[in-house]
CSV table of C-alpha atoms in Angstrom, one decimal:
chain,number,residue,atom,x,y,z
A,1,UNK,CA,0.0,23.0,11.9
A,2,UNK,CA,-3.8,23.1,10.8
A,3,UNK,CA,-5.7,21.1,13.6
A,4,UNK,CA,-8.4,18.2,12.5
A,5,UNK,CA,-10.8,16.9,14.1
A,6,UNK,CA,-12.9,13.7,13.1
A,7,UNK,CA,-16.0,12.8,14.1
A,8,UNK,CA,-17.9,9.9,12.6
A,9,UNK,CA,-22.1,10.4,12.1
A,10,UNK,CA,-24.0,8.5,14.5
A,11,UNK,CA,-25.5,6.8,11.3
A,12,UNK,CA,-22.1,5.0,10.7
A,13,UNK,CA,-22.5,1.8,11.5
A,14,UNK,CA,-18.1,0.8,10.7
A,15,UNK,CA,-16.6,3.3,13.3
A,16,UNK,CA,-19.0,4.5,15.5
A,17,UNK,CA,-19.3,1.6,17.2
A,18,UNK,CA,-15.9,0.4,16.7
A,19,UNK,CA,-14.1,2.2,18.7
A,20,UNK,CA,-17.3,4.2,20.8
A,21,UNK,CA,-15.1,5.6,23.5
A,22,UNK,CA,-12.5,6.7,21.1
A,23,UNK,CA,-14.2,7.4,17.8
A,24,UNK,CA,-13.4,11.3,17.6
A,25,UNK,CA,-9.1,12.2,16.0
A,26,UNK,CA,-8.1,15.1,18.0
A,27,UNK,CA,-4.9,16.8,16.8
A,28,UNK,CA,-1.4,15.3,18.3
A,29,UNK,CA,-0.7,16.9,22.3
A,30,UNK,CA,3.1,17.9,22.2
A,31,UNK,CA,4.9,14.5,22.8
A,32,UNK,CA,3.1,13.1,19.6
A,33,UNK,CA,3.4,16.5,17.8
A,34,UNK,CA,7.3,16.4,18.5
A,35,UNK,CA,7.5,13.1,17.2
A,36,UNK,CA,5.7,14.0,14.2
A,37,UNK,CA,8.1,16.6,13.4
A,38,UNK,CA,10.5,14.8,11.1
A,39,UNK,CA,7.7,13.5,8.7
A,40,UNK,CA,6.3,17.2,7.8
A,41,UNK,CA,10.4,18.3,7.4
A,42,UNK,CA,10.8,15.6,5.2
A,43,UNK,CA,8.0,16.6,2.8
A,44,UNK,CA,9.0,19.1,0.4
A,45,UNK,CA,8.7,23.1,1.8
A,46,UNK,CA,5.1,24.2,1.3
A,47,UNK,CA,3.5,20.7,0.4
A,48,UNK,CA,0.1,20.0,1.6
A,49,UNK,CA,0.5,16.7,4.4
A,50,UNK,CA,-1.9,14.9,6.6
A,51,UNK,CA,-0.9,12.2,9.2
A,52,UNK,CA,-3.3,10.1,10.8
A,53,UNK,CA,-1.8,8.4,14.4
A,54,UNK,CA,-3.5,4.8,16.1
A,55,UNK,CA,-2.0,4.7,19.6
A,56,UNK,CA,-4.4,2.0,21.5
A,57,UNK,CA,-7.6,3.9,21.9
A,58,UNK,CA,-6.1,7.2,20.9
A,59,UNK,CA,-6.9,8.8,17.6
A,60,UNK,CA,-5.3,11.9,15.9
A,61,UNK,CA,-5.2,13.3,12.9
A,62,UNK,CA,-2.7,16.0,11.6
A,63,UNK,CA,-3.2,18.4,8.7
A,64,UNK,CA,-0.8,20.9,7.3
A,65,UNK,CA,-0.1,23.3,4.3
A,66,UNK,CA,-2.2,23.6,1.6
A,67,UNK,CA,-4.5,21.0,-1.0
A,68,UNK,CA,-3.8,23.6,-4.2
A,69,UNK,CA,-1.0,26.1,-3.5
A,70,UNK,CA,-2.8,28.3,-6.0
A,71,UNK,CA,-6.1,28.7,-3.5
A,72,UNK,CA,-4.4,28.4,-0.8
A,73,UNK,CA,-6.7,26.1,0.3
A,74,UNK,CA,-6.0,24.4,3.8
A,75,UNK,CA,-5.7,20.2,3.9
A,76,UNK,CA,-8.4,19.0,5.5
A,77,UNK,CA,-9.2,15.4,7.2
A,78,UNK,CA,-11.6,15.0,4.0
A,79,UNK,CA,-8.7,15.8,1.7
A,80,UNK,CA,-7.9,13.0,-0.9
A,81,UNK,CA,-4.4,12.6,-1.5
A,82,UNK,CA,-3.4,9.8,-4.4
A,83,UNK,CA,-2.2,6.3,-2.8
A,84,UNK,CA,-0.2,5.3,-5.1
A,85,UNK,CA,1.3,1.8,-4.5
A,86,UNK,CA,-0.5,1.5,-1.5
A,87,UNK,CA,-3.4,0.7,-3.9
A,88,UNK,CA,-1.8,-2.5,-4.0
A,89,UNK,CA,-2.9,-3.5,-0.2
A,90,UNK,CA,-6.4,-3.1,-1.2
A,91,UNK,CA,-6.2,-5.5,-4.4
A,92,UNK,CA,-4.4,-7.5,-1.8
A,93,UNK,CA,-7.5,-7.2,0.5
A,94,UNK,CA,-9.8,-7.8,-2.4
A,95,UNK,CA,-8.2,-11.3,-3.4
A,96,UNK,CA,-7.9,-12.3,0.4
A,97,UNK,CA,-12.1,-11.0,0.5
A,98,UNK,CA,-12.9,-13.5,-2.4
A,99,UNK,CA,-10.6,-16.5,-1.3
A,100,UNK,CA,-13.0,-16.3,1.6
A,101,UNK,CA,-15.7,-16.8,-0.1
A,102,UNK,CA,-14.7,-19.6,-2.3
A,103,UNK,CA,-14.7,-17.1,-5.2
A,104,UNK,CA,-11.4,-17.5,-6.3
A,105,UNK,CA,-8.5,-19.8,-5.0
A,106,UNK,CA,-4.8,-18.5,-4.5
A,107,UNK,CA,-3.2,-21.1,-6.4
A,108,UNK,CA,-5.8,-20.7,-9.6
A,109,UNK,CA,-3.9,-19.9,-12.7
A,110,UNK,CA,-4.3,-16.9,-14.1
A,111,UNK,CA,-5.3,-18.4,-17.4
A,112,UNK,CA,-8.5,-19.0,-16.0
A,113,UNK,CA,-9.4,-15.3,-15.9
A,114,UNK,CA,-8.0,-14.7,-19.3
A,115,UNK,CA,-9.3,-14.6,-22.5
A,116,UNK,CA,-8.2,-17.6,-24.6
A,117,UNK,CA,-4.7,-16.6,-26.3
A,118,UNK,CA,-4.3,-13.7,-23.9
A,119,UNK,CA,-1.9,-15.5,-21.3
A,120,UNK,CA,1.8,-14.3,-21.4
A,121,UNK,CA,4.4,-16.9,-22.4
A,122,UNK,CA,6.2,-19.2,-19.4
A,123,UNK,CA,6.4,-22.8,-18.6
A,124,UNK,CA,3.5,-24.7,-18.3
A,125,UNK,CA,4.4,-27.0,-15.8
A,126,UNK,CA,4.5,-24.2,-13.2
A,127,UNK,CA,1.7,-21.8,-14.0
A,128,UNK,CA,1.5,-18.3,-12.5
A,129,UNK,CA,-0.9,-18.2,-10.2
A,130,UNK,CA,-3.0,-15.2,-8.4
A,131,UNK,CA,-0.7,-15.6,-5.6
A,132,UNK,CA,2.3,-15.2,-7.3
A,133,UNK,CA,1.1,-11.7,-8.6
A,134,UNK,CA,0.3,-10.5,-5.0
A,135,UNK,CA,3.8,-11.3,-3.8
A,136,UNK,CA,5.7,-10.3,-6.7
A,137,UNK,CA,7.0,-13.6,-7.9
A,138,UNK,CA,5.2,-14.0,-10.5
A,139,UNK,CA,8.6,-13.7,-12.6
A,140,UNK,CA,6.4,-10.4,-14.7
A,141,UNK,CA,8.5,-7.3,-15.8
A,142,UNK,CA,7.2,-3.9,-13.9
A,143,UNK,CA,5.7,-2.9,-16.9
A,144,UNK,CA,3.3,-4.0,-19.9
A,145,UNK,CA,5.1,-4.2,-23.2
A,146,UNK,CA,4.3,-1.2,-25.0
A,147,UNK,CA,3.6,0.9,-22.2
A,148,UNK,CA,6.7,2.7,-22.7
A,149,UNK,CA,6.1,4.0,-26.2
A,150,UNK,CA,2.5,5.0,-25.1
A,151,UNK,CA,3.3,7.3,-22.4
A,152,UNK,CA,6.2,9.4,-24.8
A,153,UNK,CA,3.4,12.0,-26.5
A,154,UNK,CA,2.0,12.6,-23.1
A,155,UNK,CA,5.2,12.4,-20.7
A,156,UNK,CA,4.7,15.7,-19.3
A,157,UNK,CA,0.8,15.7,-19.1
A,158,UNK,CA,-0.9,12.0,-18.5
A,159,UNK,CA,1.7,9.7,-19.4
A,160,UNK,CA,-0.8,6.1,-18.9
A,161,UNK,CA,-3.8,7.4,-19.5
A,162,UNK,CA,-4.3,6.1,-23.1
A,163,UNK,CA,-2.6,2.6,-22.2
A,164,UNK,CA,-6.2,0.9,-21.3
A,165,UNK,CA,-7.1,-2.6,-20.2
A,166,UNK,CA,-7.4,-3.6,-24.2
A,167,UNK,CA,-4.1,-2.6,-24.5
A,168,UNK,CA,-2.9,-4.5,-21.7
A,169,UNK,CA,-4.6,-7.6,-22.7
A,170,UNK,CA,-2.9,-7.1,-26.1
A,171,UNK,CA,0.2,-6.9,-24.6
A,172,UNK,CA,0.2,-10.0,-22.1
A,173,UNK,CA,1.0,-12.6,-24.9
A,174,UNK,CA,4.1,-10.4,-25.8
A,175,UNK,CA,5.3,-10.4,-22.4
A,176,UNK,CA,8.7,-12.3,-21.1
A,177,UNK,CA,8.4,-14.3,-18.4
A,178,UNK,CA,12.0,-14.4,-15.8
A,179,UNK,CA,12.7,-17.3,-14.2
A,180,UNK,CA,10.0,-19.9,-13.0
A,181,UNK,CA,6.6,-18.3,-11.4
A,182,UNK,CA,7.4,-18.3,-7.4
A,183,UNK,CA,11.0,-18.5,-7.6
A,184,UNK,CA,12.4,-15.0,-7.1
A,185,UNK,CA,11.0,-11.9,-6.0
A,186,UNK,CA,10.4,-9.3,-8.8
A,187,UNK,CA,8.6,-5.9,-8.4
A,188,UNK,CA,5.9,-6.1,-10.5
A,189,UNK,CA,3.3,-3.1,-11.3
A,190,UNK,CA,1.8,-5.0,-14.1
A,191,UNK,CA,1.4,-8.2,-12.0
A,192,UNK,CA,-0.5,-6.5,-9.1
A,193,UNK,CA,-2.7,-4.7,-11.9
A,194,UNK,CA,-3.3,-7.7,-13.8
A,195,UNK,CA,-4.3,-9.0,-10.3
A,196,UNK,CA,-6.8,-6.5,-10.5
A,197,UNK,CA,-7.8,-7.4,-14.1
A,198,UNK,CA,-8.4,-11.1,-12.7
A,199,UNK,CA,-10.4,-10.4,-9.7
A,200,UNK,CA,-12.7,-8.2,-11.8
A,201,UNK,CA,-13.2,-10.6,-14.6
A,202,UNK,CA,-13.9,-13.6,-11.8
A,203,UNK,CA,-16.4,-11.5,-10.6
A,204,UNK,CA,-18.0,-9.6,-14.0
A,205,UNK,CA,-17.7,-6.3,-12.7
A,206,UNK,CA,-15.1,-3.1,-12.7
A,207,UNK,CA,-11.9,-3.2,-10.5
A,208,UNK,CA,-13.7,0.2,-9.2
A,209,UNK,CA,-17.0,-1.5,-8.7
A,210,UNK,CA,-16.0,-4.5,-7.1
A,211,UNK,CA,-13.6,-2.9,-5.1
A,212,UNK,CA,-16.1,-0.1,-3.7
A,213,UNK,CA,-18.8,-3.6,-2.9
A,214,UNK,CA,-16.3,-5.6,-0.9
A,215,UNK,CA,-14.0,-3.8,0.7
A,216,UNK,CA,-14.7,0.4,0.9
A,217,UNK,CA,-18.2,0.3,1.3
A,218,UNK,CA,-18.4,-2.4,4.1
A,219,UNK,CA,-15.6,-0.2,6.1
A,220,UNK,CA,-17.2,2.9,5.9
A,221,UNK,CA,-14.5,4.3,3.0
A,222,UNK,CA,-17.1,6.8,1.6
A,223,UNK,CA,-14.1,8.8,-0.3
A,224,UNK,CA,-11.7,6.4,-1.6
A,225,UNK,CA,-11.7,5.2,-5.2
A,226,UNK,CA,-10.4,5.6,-8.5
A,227,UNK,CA,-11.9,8.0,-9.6
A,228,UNK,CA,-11.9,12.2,-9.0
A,229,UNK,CA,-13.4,13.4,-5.4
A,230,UNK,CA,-15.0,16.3,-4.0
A,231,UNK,CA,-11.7,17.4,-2.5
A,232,UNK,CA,-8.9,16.2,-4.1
A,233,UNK,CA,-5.2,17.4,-3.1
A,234,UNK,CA,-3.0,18.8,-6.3
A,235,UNK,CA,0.1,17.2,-6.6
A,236,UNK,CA,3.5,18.9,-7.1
A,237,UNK,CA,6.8,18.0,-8.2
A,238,UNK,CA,9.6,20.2,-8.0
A,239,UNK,CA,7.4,23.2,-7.3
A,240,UNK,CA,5.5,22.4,-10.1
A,241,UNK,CA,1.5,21.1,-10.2
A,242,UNK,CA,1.5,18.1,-12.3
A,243,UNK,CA,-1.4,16.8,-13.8
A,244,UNK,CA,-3.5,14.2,-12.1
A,245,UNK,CA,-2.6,10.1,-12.1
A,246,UNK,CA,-4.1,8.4,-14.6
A,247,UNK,CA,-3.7,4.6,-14.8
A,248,UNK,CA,-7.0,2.8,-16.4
A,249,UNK,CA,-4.9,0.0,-17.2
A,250,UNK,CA,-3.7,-0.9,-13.7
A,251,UNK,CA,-5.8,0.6,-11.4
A,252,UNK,CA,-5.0,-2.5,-8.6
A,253,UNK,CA,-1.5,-1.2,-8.8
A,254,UNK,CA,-2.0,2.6,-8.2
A,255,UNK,CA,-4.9,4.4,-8.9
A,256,UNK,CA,-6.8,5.5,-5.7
A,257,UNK,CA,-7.0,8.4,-3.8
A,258,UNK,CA,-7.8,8.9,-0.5
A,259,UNK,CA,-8.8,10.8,2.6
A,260,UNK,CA,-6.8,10.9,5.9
A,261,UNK,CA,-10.6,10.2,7.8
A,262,UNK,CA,-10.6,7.2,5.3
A,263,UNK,CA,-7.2,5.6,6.3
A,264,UNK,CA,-8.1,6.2,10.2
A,265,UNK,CA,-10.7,3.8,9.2
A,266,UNK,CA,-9.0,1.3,6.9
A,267,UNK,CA,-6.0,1.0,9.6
A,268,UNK,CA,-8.5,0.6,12.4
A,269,UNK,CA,-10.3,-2.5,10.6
A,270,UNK,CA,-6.5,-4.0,10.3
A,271,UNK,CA,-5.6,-3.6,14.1
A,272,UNK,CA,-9.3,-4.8,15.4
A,273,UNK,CA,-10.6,-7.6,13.2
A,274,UNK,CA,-12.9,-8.5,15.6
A,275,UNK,CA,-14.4,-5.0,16.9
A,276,UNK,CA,-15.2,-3.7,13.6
A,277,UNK,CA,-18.7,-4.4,12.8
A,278,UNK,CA,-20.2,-4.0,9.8
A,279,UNK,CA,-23.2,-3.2,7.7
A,280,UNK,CA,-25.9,-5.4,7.3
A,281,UNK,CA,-25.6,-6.6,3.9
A,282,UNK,CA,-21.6,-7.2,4.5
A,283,UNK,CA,-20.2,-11.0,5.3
A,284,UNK,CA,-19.0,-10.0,8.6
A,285,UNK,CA,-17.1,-13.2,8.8
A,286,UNK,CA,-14.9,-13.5,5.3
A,287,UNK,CA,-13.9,-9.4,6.0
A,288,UNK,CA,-12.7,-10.3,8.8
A,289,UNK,CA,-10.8,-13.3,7.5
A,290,UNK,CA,-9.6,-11.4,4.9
A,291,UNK,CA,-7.9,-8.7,7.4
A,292,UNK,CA,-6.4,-11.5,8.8
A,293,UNK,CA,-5.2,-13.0,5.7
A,294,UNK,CA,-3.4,-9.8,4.0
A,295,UNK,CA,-1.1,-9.5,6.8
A,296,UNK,CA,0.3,-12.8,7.0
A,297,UNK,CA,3.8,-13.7,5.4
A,298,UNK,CA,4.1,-15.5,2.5
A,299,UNK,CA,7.5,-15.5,1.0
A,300,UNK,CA,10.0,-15.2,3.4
A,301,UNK,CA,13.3,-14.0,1.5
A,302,UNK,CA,16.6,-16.2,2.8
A,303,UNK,CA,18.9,-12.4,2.4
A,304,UNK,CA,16.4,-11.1,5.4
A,305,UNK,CA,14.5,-8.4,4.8
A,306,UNK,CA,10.9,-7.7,4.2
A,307,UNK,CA,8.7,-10.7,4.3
A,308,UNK,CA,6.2,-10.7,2.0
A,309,UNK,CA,2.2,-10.8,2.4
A,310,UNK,CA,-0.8,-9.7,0.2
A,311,UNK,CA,-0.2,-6.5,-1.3
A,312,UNK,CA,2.1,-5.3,2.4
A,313,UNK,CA,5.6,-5.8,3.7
A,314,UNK,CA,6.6,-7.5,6.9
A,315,UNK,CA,9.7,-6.7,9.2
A,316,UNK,CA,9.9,-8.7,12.7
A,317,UNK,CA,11.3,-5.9,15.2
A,318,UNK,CA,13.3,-6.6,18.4
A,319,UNK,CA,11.6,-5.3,21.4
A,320,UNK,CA,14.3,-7.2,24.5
A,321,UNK,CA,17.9,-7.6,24.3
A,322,UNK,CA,19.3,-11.0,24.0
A,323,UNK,CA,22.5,-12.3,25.7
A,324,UNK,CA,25.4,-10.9,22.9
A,325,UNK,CA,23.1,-9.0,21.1
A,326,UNK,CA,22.3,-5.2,20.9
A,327,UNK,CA,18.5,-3.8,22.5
A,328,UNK,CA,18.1,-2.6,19.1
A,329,UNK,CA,18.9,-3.4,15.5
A,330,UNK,CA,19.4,-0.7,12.5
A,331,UNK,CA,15.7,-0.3,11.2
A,332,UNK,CA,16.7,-0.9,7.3
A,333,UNK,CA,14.9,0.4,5.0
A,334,UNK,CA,11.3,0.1,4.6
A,335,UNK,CA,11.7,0.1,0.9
A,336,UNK,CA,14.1,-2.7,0.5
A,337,UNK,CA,17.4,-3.5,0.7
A,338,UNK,CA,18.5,-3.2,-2.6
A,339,UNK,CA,20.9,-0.3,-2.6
A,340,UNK,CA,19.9,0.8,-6.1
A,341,UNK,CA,17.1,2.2,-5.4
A,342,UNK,CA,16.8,5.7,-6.2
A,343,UNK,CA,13.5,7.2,-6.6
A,344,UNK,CA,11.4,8.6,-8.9
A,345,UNK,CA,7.9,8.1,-9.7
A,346,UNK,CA,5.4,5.1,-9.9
A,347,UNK,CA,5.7,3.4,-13.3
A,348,UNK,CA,8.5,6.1,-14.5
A,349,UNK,CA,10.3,3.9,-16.6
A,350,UNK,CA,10.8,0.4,-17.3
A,351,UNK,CA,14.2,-0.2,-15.5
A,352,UNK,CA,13.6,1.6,-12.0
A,353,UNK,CA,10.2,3.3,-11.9
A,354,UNK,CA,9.2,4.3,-8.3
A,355,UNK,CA,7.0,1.5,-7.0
A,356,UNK,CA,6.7,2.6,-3.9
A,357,UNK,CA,8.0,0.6,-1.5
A,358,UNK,CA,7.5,-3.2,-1.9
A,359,UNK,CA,9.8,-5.8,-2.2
A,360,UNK,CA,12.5,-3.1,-3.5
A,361,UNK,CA,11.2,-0.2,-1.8
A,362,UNK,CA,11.1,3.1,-3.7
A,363,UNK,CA,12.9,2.0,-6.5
A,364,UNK,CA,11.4,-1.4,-6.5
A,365,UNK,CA,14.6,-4.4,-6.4
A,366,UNK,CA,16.2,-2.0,-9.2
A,367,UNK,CA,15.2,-5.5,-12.1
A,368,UNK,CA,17.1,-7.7,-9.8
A,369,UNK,CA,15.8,-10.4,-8.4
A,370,UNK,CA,16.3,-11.5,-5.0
A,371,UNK,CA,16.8,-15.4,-4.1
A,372,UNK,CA,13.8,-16.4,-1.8
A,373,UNK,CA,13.1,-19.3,0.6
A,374,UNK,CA,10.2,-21.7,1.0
A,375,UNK,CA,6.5,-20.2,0.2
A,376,UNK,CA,5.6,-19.8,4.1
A,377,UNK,CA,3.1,-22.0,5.3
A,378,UNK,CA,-0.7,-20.8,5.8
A,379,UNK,CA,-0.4,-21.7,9.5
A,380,UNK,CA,2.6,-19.8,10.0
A,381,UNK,CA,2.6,-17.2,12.8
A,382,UNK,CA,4.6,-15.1,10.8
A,383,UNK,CA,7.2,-14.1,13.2
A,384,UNK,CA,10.7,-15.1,14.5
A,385,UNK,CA,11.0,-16.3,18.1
A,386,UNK,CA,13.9,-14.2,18.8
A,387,UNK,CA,11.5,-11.1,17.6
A,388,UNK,CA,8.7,-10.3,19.8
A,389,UNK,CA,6.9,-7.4,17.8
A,390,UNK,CA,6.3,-6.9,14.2
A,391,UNK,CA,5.3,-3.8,11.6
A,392,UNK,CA,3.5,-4.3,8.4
A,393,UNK,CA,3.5,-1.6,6.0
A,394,UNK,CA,3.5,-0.2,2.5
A,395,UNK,CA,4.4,3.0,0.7
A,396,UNK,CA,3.2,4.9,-2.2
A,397,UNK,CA,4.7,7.5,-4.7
A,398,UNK,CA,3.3,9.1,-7.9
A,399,UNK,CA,4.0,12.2,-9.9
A,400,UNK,CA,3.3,14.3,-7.6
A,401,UNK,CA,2.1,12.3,-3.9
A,402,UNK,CA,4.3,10.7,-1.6
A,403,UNK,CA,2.7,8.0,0.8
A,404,UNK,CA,3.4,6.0,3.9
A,405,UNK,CA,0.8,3.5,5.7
A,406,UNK,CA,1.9,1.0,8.4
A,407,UNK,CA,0.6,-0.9,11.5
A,408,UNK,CA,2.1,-3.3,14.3
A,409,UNK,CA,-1.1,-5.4,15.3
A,410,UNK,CA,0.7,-6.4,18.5
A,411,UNK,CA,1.1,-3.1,20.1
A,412,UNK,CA,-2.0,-1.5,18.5
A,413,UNK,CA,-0.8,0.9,16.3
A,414,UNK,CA,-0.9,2.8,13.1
A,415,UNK,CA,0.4,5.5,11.3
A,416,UNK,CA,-0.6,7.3,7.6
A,417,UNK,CA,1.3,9.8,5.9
A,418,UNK,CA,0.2,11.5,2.9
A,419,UNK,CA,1.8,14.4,1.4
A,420,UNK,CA,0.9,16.5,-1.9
A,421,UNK,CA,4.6,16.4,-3.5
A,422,UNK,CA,7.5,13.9,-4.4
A,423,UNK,CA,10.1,14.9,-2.1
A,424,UNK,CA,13.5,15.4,-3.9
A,425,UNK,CA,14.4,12.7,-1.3
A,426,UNK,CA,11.6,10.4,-1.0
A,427,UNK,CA,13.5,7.6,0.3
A,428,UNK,CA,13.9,9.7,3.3
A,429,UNK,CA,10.3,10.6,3.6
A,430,UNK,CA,9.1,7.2,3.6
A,431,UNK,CA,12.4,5.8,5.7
A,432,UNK,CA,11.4,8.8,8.3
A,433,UNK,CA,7.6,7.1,8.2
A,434,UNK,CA,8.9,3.8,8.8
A,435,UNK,CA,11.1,5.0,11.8
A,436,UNK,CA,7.9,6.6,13.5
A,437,UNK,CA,5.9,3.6,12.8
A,438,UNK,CA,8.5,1.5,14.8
A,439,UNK,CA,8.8,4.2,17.5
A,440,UNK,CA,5.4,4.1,17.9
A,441,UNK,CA,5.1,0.8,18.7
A,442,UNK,CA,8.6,0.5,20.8
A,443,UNK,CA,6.8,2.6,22.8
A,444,UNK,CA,3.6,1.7,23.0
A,445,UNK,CA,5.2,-2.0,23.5
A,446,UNK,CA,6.9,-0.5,26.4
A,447,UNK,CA,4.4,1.1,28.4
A,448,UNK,CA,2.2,-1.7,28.4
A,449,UNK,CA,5.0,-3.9,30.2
């Protein structure tokens, strides 16, 4: 295993003095290491991996195989990896950033961010709002119309790249509407994009732009955008180097890329909201609001299940037995309960693309919608009180990346898992994340009792 370390300059003004006892990832000791085990076997033989560990005050990071098999070059903690769906947490923290600041509200339709005649077709009387497209019931297909057709002449090289944002505006009024907006629970990549789309258009600048103003730069994200890197990972499938994701359509539902040092910072600002300062020209107070915000439940689904926040899943976890009931329950699937599934690779197709891991996990609610409950209330803890601890998380796939990112604010911890290939199973990869994620904080939950 090739060894990290991560060491913030004293210049940095987001993690230095976040965390100043604690600021330097060491690679795991042995009990961590052991534990780690499962998620490098469940990566694909010879894939390039980084983990990146939040235990209370201890930081590690992990790197293993190789960025570009060709070079042979190592993965590094500067390594960027693509995200995939776990884009969708950042759009998430993005819309959360400007309900803060009065900017935009979460019940504003999203006509008023559209150009006249460019809504899609549903019921007036219940408009889709920008909170129905950040918890996926906004009653939107997984894909624009006429994406499908795009993508054939390029399948095997950049399927989206040509589908742009007029495209996708071109394609709105065309689209079907299922169902009444916040009603059911359906997948959507195109509503989380659009999302995107909206914010961008509320504030007159680029998803990038914005993005890299409110959220990356004020955390200290100096390598994670859209856009290519100075280190960027290859990605493989089956052996086989694929050709970078390209997504200017969509880029809240997919496009970033990251670095492992990158997410040791983004999961450190969602475990400490209020021990991460921040620049000067940052609004200490709506970030912090925001990180709040994103993790709270707002659909809670009446099968059980994943609750639903902005742009992450929520599972309550047991952490004490209870009179007739078992210390433990079975720790489900991270990427849903719907037992269709199957994988495959963000935005494949337009019946059970990979959309890694939200409402319907790694193969998204396979176009089924689930029944939900009540639209939880803003004041809502967000857990049961027969459950003591809680994760949040979200997982990623592309052509050629597999990701995993998860945190349990209660018992301080995180875990990140990026790896350079699509497993053949990648419903195991991320189910053997979620697993650690929960051990980690069983454990961690334990020892401080």
């Amino acid at each position: 295993m090739n060894g990290s370390t991560y060491a913030p300059a004293a210049a940095d003004p987001v993690v230095a003095a976040a965390a100043p006892a604690t600021a330097t990832a060491t690679e795991p000791g042995p009990e961590l290491g052991r534990l780690l085990r499962p998620l490098f076997r469940a990566a694909a033989p010879g894939s390039g991996s980084a983990v990146v560990v939040i235990r209370g005050d201890e930081r590690s990071v992990a790197c293993r195989g190789h960025s570009d098999r060709s070079s042979e070059r190592p993965v590094r903690a500067d390594t960027r990896f693509a995200l995939g769906s776990v884009t969708k947490t950042f759009t998430g923290l993005l819309l959360a950033e400007m309900a803060a600041r009065g900017e935009v509200g979460y019940d504003d339709p999203i006509d008023r961010y559209l150009p006249a005649g460019a809504a899609p077709g549903y019921p007036r009387e219940r408009p889709i709002t920008l909170l129905h497209l950040a918890t996926h019931t906004s009653g939107l297909p997984r894909l624009p119309v006429g994406l499908l057709p795009a993508m054939a002449p390029r399948w095997f090289t950049s399927p989206y790249a040509t589908f742009g944002p007029a495209h996708l505006l071109g394609a709105l009024p065309r689209t079907p509407v299922r169902g009444t907006p916040g009603a059911q629970v359906r997948y959507s990549n195109l509503g989380f994009g659009l999302l995107g789309l909206l914010l961008a258009n509320a504030a007159g600048q680029r998803y990038e732009d914005l993005l890299e103003a409110r959220v990356c730069g004020p955390l200290g994200l100096v390598d994670t955008s859209c856009g290519p890197g100075r280190e960027d990972a290859a990605g493989y499938r089956r052996g086989r180097r694929v050709p970078s994701f390209r997504l200017p359509a969509l880029p809240g539902a997919s496009a970033l890329r990251s670095t492992a040092d990158d997410m040791l910072r983004y999961l450190q600002a969602h475990l400490a909201l209020d021990a991460v300062p921040l620049p000067a020209r940052a609004d200490a107070s709506v970030l912090r609001t925001a990180l709040g915000e994103v993790r709270r439940p707002r659909v809670d689904r009446r099968r059980g299940g994943a609750r639903i926040c902005l742009g992450w899943n929520h599972r309550s976890v047991p952490t004490a037995p209870e009179a007739g009931r078992p210390a433990a329950e079975p720790a489900g699937s991270p990427l849903g309960d719907d037992p269709r599934g199957g994988s495959g690779d963000d935005l494949r197709d337009g019946l059970r693309g990979v959309t890694g891991g939200g409402v319907g996990g790694v193969g998204g609610v396979g176009g089924v919608g689930d029944g939900i409950g009540a639209m939880v209330a803003a004041a809502t803890g967000g857990t049961d009180r027969e459950f003591d601890d809680e994760v949040v998380y979200h997982a990623g796939v592309t052509r050629g990346f597999t990701t995993f990112v998860g945190f349990s604010p209660r018992a301080q911890v995180g875990l990140a898992v990026m790896a350079g290939t699509l497993p053949l199973r990648s419903r195991s990869f991320a189910q053997s994340a979620y697993d650690t994620l929960r051990t980690l904080a069983t454990e961690r939950r334990s020892q401080g009792e």
